[in-house]
Amino acid sequence: MSAISDPVADYLTRIRNAQKARHPYVDVPASNIKRAITQILVDKGYVADYVNVEDNKQGLIRIYLKYLRGGKPVIQTIDRVSKPGLRKFVGASDLPRVMNGLGIAVISTSRGVMTDKEARRAGIGGEVLATVS
């Protein structure tokens, strides 16, 4: 088994694929950054909930996906912005607006992982991890 070169991209892809297949939940290998992103997705209403599952290794995050009436996923797009080969850092004044404020950008700042709106309010920039709409 080979190590994943971009765990955050793998995490986003697992969510995307599980929603396409209409799964009720998806399990992803746990890490602090993935927990922080998942908490933002729960807080902003993009996923229903999550639980930490112990597996005597690094653990798993079980994310319960959310669908609209008719089975359409709540998350329409979930994309990686900053990649290991090309990091995308922005200052507080250049924070991206996703769908004119309807979506969120997930930013890794010196004060932890937060949304673009929270980073703008705090007046800090950081690495743009992903966009969700």
Coordinates of N, CA, C and O in Angstrom, one line a residue:
M1 N 0.8 -1.2 0.0 CA 0.0 0.0 0.0 C 0.9 1.2 0.0 O 1.8 1.4 0.8
S2 N 0.6 2.2 -0.9 CA 1.4 3.4 -1.0 C 0.8 4.5 -0.2 O -0.4 4.5 0.0
A3 N 1.6 5.4 0.3 CA 1.1 6.6 1.0 C 0.4 7.5 0.0 O 0.8 7.7 -1.1
I4 N -0.6 8.2 0.5 CA -1.3 9.2 -0.3 C -0.6 10.5 -0.3 O -0.3 11.0 0.8
S5 N -0.3 11.0 -1.5 CA 0.6 12.2 -1.5 C -0.2 13.5 -1.1 O 0.3 14.5 -0.6
D6 N -1.6 13.5 -1.3 CA -2.4 14.6 -0.9 C -3.6 14.1 -0.2 O -4.6 13.9 -0.8
P7 N -3.5 14.0 1.2 CA -4.6 13.4 2.0 C -5.9 14.3 1.9 O -7.0 13.7 1.9
V8 N -5.8 15.6 1.8 CA -7.0 16.4 1.7 C -7.7 16.2 0.4 O -8.9 16.1 0.3
A9 N -7.0 16.1 -0.7 CA -7.6 15.8 -2.0 C -8.3 14.5 -2.0 O -9.4 14.3 -2.5
D10 N -7.6 13.5 -1.4 CA -8.2 12.2 -1.2 C -9.5 12.2 -0.4 O -10.5 11.6 -0.8
Y11 N -9.5 13.0 0.6 CA -10.7 13.2 1.5 C -11.9 13.8 0.7 O -13.0 13.3 0.7
L12 N -11.6 14.9 -0.1 CA -12.6 15.5 -0.9 C -13.2 14.6 -1.9 O -14.4 14.5 -2.2
T13 N -12.3 13.8 -2.6 CA -12.7 12.9 -3.6 C -13.6 11.8 -3.0 O -14.6 11.4 -3.7
R14 N -13.3 11.3 -1.8 CA -14.1 10.3 -1.2 C -15.5 10.8 -1.0 O -16.5 10.1 -1.2
I15 N -15.6 12.0 -0.5 CA -16.9 12.6 -0.3 C -17.7 12.8 -1.6 O -18.9 12.4 -1.7
R16 N -17.0 13.3 -2.6 CA -17.6 13.5 -4.0 C -18.1 12.1 -4.5 O -19.2 12.0 -5.0
N17 N -17.3 11.1 -4.5 CA -17.6 9.8 -5.0 C -18.8 9.2 -4.2 O -19.7 8.6 -4.8
A18 N -18.8 9.3 -2.9 CA -19.8 8.7 -2.1 C -21.2 9.4 -2.4 O -22.2 8.7 -2.4
Q19 N -21.1 10.7 -2.6 CA -22.4 11.4 -3.0 C -22.9 11.0 -4.3 O -24.1 10.8 -4.5
K20 N -22.0 10.8 -5.3 CA -22.4 10.3 -6.6 C -23.1 9.0 -6.6 O -24.0 8.7 -7.3
A21 N -22.6 8.1 -5.7 CA -23.1 6.8 -5.5 C -24.3 6.7 -4.5 O -24.8 5.7 -4.2
R22 N -24.7 7.9 -4.0 CA -25.8 8.1 -3.1 C -25.6 7.3 -1.8 O -26.6 6.7 -1.3
H23 N -24.4 7.2 -1.3 CA -24.1 6.5 0.0 C -24.7 7.3 1.1 O -24.6 8.5 1.1
P24 N -25.2 6.6 2.2 CA -25.6 7.4 3.4 C -24.5 8.0 4.2 O -24.6 9.1 4.8
Y25 N -23.3 7.4 4.1 CA -22.1 7.9 4.8 C -20.9 7.5 4.1 O -20.9 6.6 3.2
V26 N -19.7 8.1 4.5 CA -18.4 7.7 3.9 C -17.4 7.7 5.0 O -17.5 8.6 5.9
D27 N -16.5 6.7 5.0 CA -15.4 6.7 6.0 C -14.1 7.2 5.4 O -13.8 6.8 4.3
V28 N -13.5 8.1 6.1 CA -12.2 8.6 5.6 C -11.1 8.4 6.7 O -11.5 8.5 7.9
P29 N -9.9 8.1 6.4 CA -8.8 8.1 7.4 C -8.8 9.4 8.2 O -8.8 10.5 7.6
A30 N -8.7 9.3 9.5 CA -8.7 10.5 10.3 C -7.4 11.3 10.4 O -6.3 10.7 10.3
S31 N -7.5 12.6 10.5 CA -6.4 13.5 10.8 C -7.0 14.7 11.4 O -8.2 15.0 11.2
N32 N -6.2 15.5 12.0 CA -6.7 16.8 12.6 C -7.3 17.7 11.6 O -8.3 18.4 11.8
I33 N -6.6 17.9 10.5 CA -7.1 18.8 9.5 C -8.4 18.3 8.8 O -9.3 19.1 8.6
K34 N -8.5 17.0 8.6 CA -9.8 16.5 8.1 C -10.9 16.7 9.1 O -12.0 17.0 8.7
R35 N -10.6 16.5 10.4 CA -11.6 16.7 11.4 C -12.1 18.2 11.4 O -13.3 18.4 11.5
A36 N -11.1 19.1 11.2 CA -11.5 20.5 11.2 C -12.3 20.9 10.0 O -13.3 21.6 10.1
I37 N -12.0 20.3 8.8 CA -12.8 20.6 7.6 C -14.2 20.0 7.8 O -15.2 20.6 7.4
T38 N -14.2 18.7 8.3 CA -15.5 18.1 8.5 C -16.4 18.9 9.5 O -17.6 19.1 9.2
Q39 N -15.8 19.4 10.5 CA -16.6 20.2 11.5 C -17.2 21.5 10.8 O -18.3 21.8 11.0
I40 N -16.4 22.1 9.9 CA -16.9 23.3 9.1 C -18.1 22.8 8.2 O -19.1 23.5 8.2
L41 N -17.9 21.7 7.6 CA -19.0 21.2 6.7 C -20.3 20.9 7.5 O -21.4 21.2 7.0
V42 N -20.1 20.4 8.7 CA -21.3 20.2 9.6 C -21.9 21.5 10.0 O -23.1 21.7 9.9
D43 N -21.0 22.4 10.5 CA -21.5 23.7 11.0 C -22.2 24.5 9.9 O -23.2 25.2 10.2
K44 N -21.8 24.4 8.6 CA -22.4 25.2 7.5 C -23.5 24.4 6.8 O -24.1 24.9 5.9
G45 N -23.8 23.2 7.3 CA -25.0 22.5 6.8 C -24.7 21.7 5.5 O -25.7 21.3 4.9
Y46 N -23.5 21.4 5.2 CA -23.2 20.7 3.9 C -23.3 19.2 4.2 O -23.5 18.4 3.2
V47 N -23.0 18.7 5.4 CA -23.1 17.3 5.7 C -23.9 17.2 7.0 O -24.0 18.2 7.8
A48 N -24.6 16.1 7.2 CA -25.5 15.9 8.4 C -24.8 15.9 9.7 O -25.1 16.6 10.6
D49 N -23.7 15.0 9.8 CA -23.0 14.8 11.0 C -21.8 14.0 10.8 O -21.6 13.5 9.6
Y50 N -21.0 13.8 11.8 CA -19.8 12.9 11.7 C -19.5 12.3 13.0 O -19.9 12.8 14.1
V51 N -18.9 11.1 13.0 CA -18.4 10.5 14.3 C -17.0 10.0 14.0 O -16.6 9.6 12.9
N52 N -16.3 9.9 15.1 CA -14.9 9.3 15.1 C -15.0 7.9 15.4 O -15.6 7.5 16.3
V53 N -14.4 7.0 14.5 CA -14.5 5.6 14.6 C -13.1 5.1 14.9 O -12.2 5.4 14.2
E54 N -12.9 4.4 16.0 CA -11.6 3.8 16.4 C -11.4 2.5 15.6 O -12.3 1.7 15.5
D55 N -10.2 2.4 15.1 CA -9.8 1.1 14.4 C -8.5 0.6 14.8 O -7.8 -0.2 14.1
N56 N -8.0 1.0 16.0 CA -6.7 0.6 16.5 C -5.5 1.1 15.6 O -4.4 0.5 15.7
K57 N -5.8 2.0 14.7 CA -4.7 2.6 13.9 C -4.9 4.1 14.1 O -5.0 4.6 15.2
Q58 N -4.9 4.8 12.9 CA -5.1 6.3 13.1 C -6.6 6.7 13.3 O -6.9 7.8 13.6
G59 N -7.5 5.7 13.1 CA -8.9 6.0 13.3 C -9.5 6.5 12.0 O -8.9 6.7 11.0
L60 N -10.9 6.5 12.0 CA -11.6 6.9 10.8 C -12.6 8.0 11.2 O -13.0 8.1 12.4
I61 N -13.0 8.8 10.2 CA -14.0 9.8 10.4 C -15.2 9.3 9.6 O -15.0 9.1 8.3
R62 N -16.3 9.0 10.2 CA -17.5 8.6 9.4 C -18.4 9.8 9.2 O -18.9 10.4 10.2
I63 N -18.5 10.2 7.9 CA -19.2 11.4 7.6 C -20.6 11.0 7.1 O -20.7 10.3 6.1
Y64 N -21.7 11.5 7.7 CA -23.0 11.2 7.3 C -23.4 12.3 6.3 O -23.5 13.5 6.6
L65 N -23.6 11.9 5.0 CA -23.9 12.8 3.9 C -25.3 13.3 4.0 O -26.2 12.7 4.5
K66 N -25.6 14.4 3.4 CA -26.9 15.1 3.4 C -27.4 15.3 2.0 O -26.6 15.7 1.1
Y67 N -28.6 14.9 1.8 CA -29.3 15.0 0.4 C -30.5 15.9 0.5 O -31.2 15.9 1.5
L68 N -30.9 16.5 -0.6 CA -32.1 17.3 -0.7 C -33.2 16.3 -1.1 O -33.0 15.2 -1.4
R69 N -34.5 16.8 -1.1 CA -35.6 16.0 -1.6 C -35.2 15.6 -3.1 O -34.7 16.4 -3.8
G70 N -35.6 14.4 -3.4 CA -35.2 13.9 -4.8 C -33.8 13.3 -4.8 O -33.4 12.9 -5.9
G71 N -33.1 13.2 -3.7 CA -31.8 12.6 -3.6 C -30.7 13.4 -4.2 O -29.6 12.8 -4.4
K72 N -30.9 14.7 -4.4 CA -29.7 15.5 -4.9 C -28.8 15.9 -3.7 O -29.3 16.3 -2.7
P73 N -27.5 15.7 -3.9 CA -26.6 16.0 -2.8 C -26.6 17.5 -2.4 O -26.7 18.3 -3.3
V74 N -26.5 17.8 -1.2 CA -26.4 19.2 -0.7 C -25.1 19.9 -1.3 O -25.1 21.0 -1.8
I75 N -24.0 19.1 -1.3 CA -22.7 19.6 -1.8 C -22.8 19.5 -3.4 O -22.8 18.4 -3.9
Q76 N -22.8 20.6 -4.1 CA -22.8 20.5 -5.5 C -21.4 20.4 -6.1 O -21.1 19.6 -6.9
T77 N -20.5 21.2 -5.6 CA -19.1 21.1 -6.0 C -18.2 21.2 -4.7 O -18.5 21.9 -3.8
I78 N -17.1 20.4 -4.7 CA -16.2 20.4 -3.6 C -14.8 20.2 -4.3 O -14.5 19.1 -4.8
D79 N -14.0 21.3 -4.3 CA -12.8 21.2 -5.1 C -11.6 21.6 -4.2 O -11.6 22.5 -3.4
R80 N -10.5 21.0 -4.5 CA -9.2 21.3 -3.9 C -8.6 22.5 -4.6 O -8.6 22.6 -5.8
V81 N -8.1 23.5 -3.8 CA -7.5 24.7 -4.4 C -6.0 24.6 -4.3 O -5.3 24.6 -5.3
S82 N -5.5 24.5 -3.1 CA -4.0 24.5 -2.9 C -3.6 23.0 -3.0 O -4.1 22.2 -2.3
K83 N -2.6 22.8 -3.8 CA -2.1 21.4 -4.0 C -0.7 21.3 -3.5 O 0.0 22.3 -3.5
P84 N -0.2 20.1 -3.2 CA 1.2 20.0 -2.8 C 2.2 20.6 -3.7 O 3.2 21.2 -3.3
G85 N 2.0 20.5 -5.0 CA 2.9 21.0 -6.0 C 2.7 22.5 -6.3 O 3.6 23.2 -6.8
L86 N 1.6 23.1 -5.9 CA 1.3 24.5 -6.1 C 0.4 25.0 -5.0 O -0.8 24.9 -5.0
R87 N 1.1 25.5 -3.9 CA 0.3 26.0 -2.8 C -0.3 27.3 -3.1 O 0.3 28.1 -3.8
K88 N -1.5 27.6 -2.6 CA -2.2 28.8 -2.8 C -2.4 29.5 -1.5 O -3.3 29.2 -0.7
F89 N -1.6 30.5 -1.3 CA -1.7 31.4 -0.1 C -2.3 32.7 -0.4 O -2.0 33.3 -1.5
V90 N -3.2 33.2 0.4 CA -3.8 34.6 0.2 C -3.7 35.4 1.4 O -3.7 34.9 2.5
G91 N -3.6 36.7 1.2 CA -3.7 37.6 2.3 C -5.1 37.9 2.7 O -6.0 37.5 2.0
A92 N -5.3 38.5 3.8 CA -6.7 38.8 4.3 C -7.5 39.6 3.3 O -8.7 39.3 3.2
S93 N -6.9 40.4 2.5 CA -7.7 41.2 1.5 C -8.0 40.5 0.3 O -8.8 40.9 -0.5
D94 N -7.3 39.3 0.0 CA -7.5 38.6 -1.2 C -8.3 37.3 -1.0 O -8.2 36.4 -1.9
L95 N -8.9 37.1 0.1 CA -9.7 35.9 0.4 C -10.7 35.6 -0.7 O -11.4 36.6 -1.0
P96 N -10.8 34.4 -1.2 CA -11.8 34.2 -2.3 C -13.3 34.2 -1.8 O -13.5 33.9 -0.7
R97 N -14.1 34.6 -2.7 CA -15.6 34.6 -2.5 C -16.1 33.5 -3.4 O -16.0 33.6 -4.6
V98 N -16.7 32.5 -2.8 CA -17.2 31.3 -3.6 C -18.7 31.6 -3.9 O -19.5 31.8 -3.0
M99 N -19.0 31.5 -5.2 CA -20.4 31.8 -5.7 C -21.0 33.1 -5.0 O -22.1 33.1 -4.6
N100 N -20.2 34.1 -5.0 CA -20.6 35.4 -4.5 C -21.0 35.3 -3.0 O -22.0 36.0 -2.7
G101 N -20.4 34.5 -2.3 CA -20.8 34.4 -0.8 C -21.7 33.2 -0.5 O -22.0 33.0 0.6
L102 N -22.3 32.6 -1.5 CA -23.2 31.5 -1.3 C -22.5 30.2 -0.9 O -23.0 29.4 -0.2
G103 N -21.3 30.0 -1.4 CA -20.4 28.9 -1.0 C -19.4 29.3 0.0 O -19.4 30.4 0.5
I104 N -18.5 28.3 0.4 CA -17.5 28.6 1.3 C -16.1 28.2 0.8 O -16.1 27.3 0.0
A105 N -15.1 29.0 1.2 CA -13.8 28.5 1.0 C -13.2 28.1 2.4 O -13.5 28.8 3.4
V106 N -12.5 27.0 2.4 CA -11.9 26.5 3.6 C -10.5 27.0 3.7 O -9.7 26.7 2.8
I107 N -10.1 27.7 4.7 CA -8.8 28.4 4.8 C -8.0 27.8 6.0 O -8.6 27.8 7.1
S108 N -6.8 27.4 5.8 CA -5.9 27.0 6.9 C -5.1 28.3 7.3 O -4.3 28.7 6.6
T109 N -5.4 28.8 8.5 CA -4.7 30.0 9.0 C -3.9 29.7 10.2 O -3.8 28.5 10.7
S110 N -3.2 30.7 10.7 CA -2.3 30.5 11.9 C -3.2 30.3 13.1 O -2.7 29.8 14.1
R111 N -4.5 30.6 13.0 CA -5.4 30.3 14.1 C -6.3 29.1 13.9 O -7.4 29.0 14.5
G112 N -5.9 28.2 13.0 CA -6.7 27.0 12.7 C -7.4 27.1 11.4 O -7.3 28.1 10.7
V113 N -8.2 26.0 11.1 CA -8.9 26.0 9.9 C -10.3 26.7 10.1 O -11.0 26.5 11.1
M114 N -10.6 27.5 9.1 CA -11.9 28.3 9.2 C -12.4 28.6 7.8 O -11.7 28.4 6.8
T115 N -13.6 29.2 7.7 CA -14.1 29.6 6.5 C -13.6 30.9 6.0 O -13.0 31.7 6.8
D116 N -13.8 31.3 4.8 CA -13.3 32.6 4.2 C -13.9 33.7 5.0 O -13.3 34.7 5.3
K117 N -15.2 33.6 5.4 CA -15.9 34.7 6.1 C -15.3 34.9 7.5 O -15.1 36.0 7.9
E118 N -15.0 33.8 8.2 CA -14.4 33.9 9.5 C -13.0 34.5 9.4 O -12.6 35.3 10.2
A119 N -12.2 34.1 8.4 CA -10.9 34.6 8.2 C -11.0 36.1 7.9 O -10.1 36.9 8.3
R120 N -11.9 36.5 7.0 CA -12.1 37.9 6.7 C -12.4 38.7 7.9 O -11.9 39.8 8.1
R121 N -13.3 38.2 8.8 CA -13.7 38.9 10.0 C -12.5 39.0 11.0 O -12.3 40.0 11.6
A122 N -11.7 38.0 11.0 CA -10.5 38.0 11.9 C -9.3 38.8 11.3 O -8.4 39.1 11.9
G123 N -9.5 39.1 10.0 CA -8.4 39.9 9.3 C -7.2 39.2 9.1 O -6.1 39.7 9.1
I124 N -7.3 37.8 8.8 CA -6.1 37.0 8.6 C -6.2 36.2 7.3 O -7.3 35.9 6.9
G125 N -5.1 36.0 6.6 CA -5.1 35.2 5.4 C -4.6 33.8 5.8 O -4.4 33.4 6.9
G126 N -4.3 33.0 4.7 CA -3.8 31.7 4.9 C -3.8 30.9 3.6 O -3.9 31.4 2.6
E127 N -3.7 29.6 3.8 CA -3.7 28.7 2.6 C -5.1 28.3 2.3 O -5.9 27.8 3.2
V128 N -5.5 28.5 1.0 CA -6.9 28.1 0.6 C -6.9 26.6 0.3 O -6.3 26.1 -0.7
L129 N -7.5 25.8 1.2 CA -7.5 24.4 1.1 C -8.5 23.9 0.0 O -8.2 23.1 -0.8
A130 N -9.8 24.4 0.1 CA -10.8 23.9 -0.8 C -11.9 24.9 -0.9 O -12.0 25.8 0.0
T131 N -12.8 24.7 -1.9 CA -14.0 25.5 -2.0 C -15.2 24.5 -2.0 O -15.1 23.4 -2.6
V132 N -16.3 24.9 -1.4 CA -17.5 24.1 -1.3 C -18.7 24.9 -1.7 O -18.8 26.1 -1.2
S133 N -19.6 24.4 -2.5 CA -20.8 25.1 -2.8 C -21.9 24.1 -3.1 O -21.6 22.9 -3.3

